[in-house]
GROMACS .gro file of C-alpha atoms in nm:
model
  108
    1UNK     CA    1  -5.036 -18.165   7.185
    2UNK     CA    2  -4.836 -17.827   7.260
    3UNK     CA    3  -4.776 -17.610   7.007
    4UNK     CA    4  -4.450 -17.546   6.840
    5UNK     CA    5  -4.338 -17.165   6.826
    6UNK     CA    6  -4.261 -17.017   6.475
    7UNK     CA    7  -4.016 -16.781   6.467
    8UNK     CA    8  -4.005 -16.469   6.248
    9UNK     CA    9  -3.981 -16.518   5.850
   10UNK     CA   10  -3.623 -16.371   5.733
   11UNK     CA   11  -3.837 -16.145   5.524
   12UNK     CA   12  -4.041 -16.050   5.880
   13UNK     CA   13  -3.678 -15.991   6.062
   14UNK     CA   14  -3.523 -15.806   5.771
   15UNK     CA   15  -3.803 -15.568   5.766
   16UNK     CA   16  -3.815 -15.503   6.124
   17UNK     CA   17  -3.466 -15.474   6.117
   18UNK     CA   18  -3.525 -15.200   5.825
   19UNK     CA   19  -3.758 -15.007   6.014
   20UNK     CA   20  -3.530 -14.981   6.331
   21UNK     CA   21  -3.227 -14.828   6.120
   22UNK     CA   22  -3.478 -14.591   5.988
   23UNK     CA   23  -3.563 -14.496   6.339
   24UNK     CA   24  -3.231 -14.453   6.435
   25UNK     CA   25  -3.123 -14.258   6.101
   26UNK     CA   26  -3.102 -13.903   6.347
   27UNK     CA   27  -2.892 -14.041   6.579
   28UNK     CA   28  -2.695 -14.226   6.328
   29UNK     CA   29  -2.657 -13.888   6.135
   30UNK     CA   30  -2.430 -13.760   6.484
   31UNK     CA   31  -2.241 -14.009   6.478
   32UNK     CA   32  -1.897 -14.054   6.235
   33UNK     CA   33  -1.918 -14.362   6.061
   34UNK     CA   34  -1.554 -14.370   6.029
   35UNK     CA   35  -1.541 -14.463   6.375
   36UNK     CA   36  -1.734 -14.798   6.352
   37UNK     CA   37  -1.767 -14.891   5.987
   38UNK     CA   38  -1.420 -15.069   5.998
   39UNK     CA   39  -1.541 -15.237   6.254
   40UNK     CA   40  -1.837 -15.374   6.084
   41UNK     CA   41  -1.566 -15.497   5.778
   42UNK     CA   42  -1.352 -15.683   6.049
   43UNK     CA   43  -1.691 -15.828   6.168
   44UNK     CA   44  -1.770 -15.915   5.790
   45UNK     CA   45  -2.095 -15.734   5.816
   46UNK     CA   46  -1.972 -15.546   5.537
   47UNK     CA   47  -1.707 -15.568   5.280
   48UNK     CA   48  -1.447 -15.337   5.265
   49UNK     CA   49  -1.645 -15.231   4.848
   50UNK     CA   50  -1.939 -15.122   5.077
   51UNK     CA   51  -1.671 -14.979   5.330
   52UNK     CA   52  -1.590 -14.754   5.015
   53UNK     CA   53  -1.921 -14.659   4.880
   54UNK     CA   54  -2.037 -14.522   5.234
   55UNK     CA   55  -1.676 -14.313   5.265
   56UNK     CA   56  -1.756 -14.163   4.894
   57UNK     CA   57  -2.023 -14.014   4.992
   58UNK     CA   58  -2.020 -13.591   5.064
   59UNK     CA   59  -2.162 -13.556   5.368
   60UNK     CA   60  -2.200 -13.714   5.706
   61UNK     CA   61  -2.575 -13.722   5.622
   62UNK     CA   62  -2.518 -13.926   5.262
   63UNK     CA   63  -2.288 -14.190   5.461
   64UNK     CA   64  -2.521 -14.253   5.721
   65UNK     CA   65  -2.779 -14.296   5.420
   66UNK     CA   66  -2.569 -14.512   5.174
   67UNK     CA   67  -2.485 -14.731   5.532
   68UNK     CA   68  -2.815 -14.784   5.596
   69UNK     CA   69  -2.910 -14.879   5.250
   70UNK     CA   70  -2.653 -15.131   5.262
   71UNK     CA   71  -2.723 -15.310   5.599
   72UNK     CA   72  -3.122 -15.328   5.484
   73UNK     CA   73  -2.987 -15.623   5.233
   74UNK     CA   74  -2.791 -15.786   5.553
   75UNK     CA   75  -2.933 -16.010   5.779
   76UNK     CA   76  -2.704 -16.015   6.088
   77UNK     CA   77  -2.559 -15.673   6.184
   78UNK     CA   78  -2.769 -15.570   6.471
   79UNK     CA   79  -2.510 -15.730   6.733
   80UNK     CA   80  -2.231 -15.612   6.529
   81UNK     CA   81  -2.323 -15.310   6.496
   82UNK     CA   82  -2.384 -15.278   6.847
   83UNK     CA   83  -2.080 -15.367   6.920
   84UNK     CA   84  -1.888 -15.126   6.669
   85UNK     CA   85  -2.091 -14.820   6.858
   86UNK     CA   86  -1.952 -14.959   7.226
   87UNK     CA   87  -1.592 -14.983   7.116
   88UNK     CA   88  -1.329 -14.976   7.357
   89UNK     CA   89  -1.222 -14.658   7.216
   90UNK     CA   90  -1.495 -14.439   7.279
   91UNK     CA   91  -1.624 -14.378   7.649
   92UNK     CA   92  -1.991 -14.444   7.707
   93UNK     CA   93  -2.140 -14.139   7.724
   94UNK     CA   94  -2.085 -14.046   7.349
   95UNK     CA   95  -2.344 -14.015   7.087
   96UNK     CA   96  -2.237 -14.368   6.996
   97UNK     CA   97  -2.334 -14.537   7.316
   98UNK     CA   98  -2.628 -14.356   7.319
   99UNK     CA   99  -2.740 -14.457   6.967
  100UNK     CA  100  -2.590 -14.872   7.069
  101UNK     CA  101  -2.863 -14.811   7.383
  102UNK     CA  102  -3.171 -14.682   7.153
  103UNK     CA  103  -3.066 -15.013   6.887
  104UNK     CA  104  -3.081 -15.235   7.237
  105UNK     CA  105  -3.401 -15.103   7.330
  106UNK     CA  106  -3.570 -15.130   7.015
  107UNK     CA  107  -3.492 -15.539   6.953
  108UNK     CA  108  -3.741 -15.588   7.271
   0.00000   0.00000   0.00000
């Protein structure tokens, strides 16, 4: 009898998931989340209160920190988010693309 795969707990993904935006936090902290955070809204990986707690925020550095915070509680914005950093408005060689290319590499 073959065995069935299990796939990862939601707990297991969301904690992965955690640990990769941590990871990324540096190159996050380049970026301006004003240019993909709408995104993420129009993608309803976040609503447009959580759009607002990450723009109240000071610095660069505290909006990065507040998003992050937020998309630990989410369970689907990796492809989203992705997405958002590889908008047709920015060309590819920006800090975005290179932060959307370090998110692809670490789901492997």
């Amino acid at each position: 009898m073959a065995a069935i795969p299990c796939s990862r707990s939601l707990a297991d993904m969301r904690a992965f998931q955690a640990d990769n935006l941590d990871r990324l936090r540096d190159a996050l902290n380049a970026t301006n989340p004003k240019d993909f955070v709408p995104t993420l809204v129009a993608r309803n990986v976040l609503r447009s209160g959580e759009m607002s707690a990450v723009y109240s925020k000071a610095t660069r550095e505290e909006q990065i920190g507040a998003l992050i915070d937020i998309l630990k509680t989410k369970n689907h914005w990796v492809g989203p988010m992705t997405d958002a950093l590889i908008s047709k408005n920015h060309p590819l060689e920006t800090g975005q693309a290179l932060v959307a290319k370090q998110l692809i590499e670490l789901q492997k």
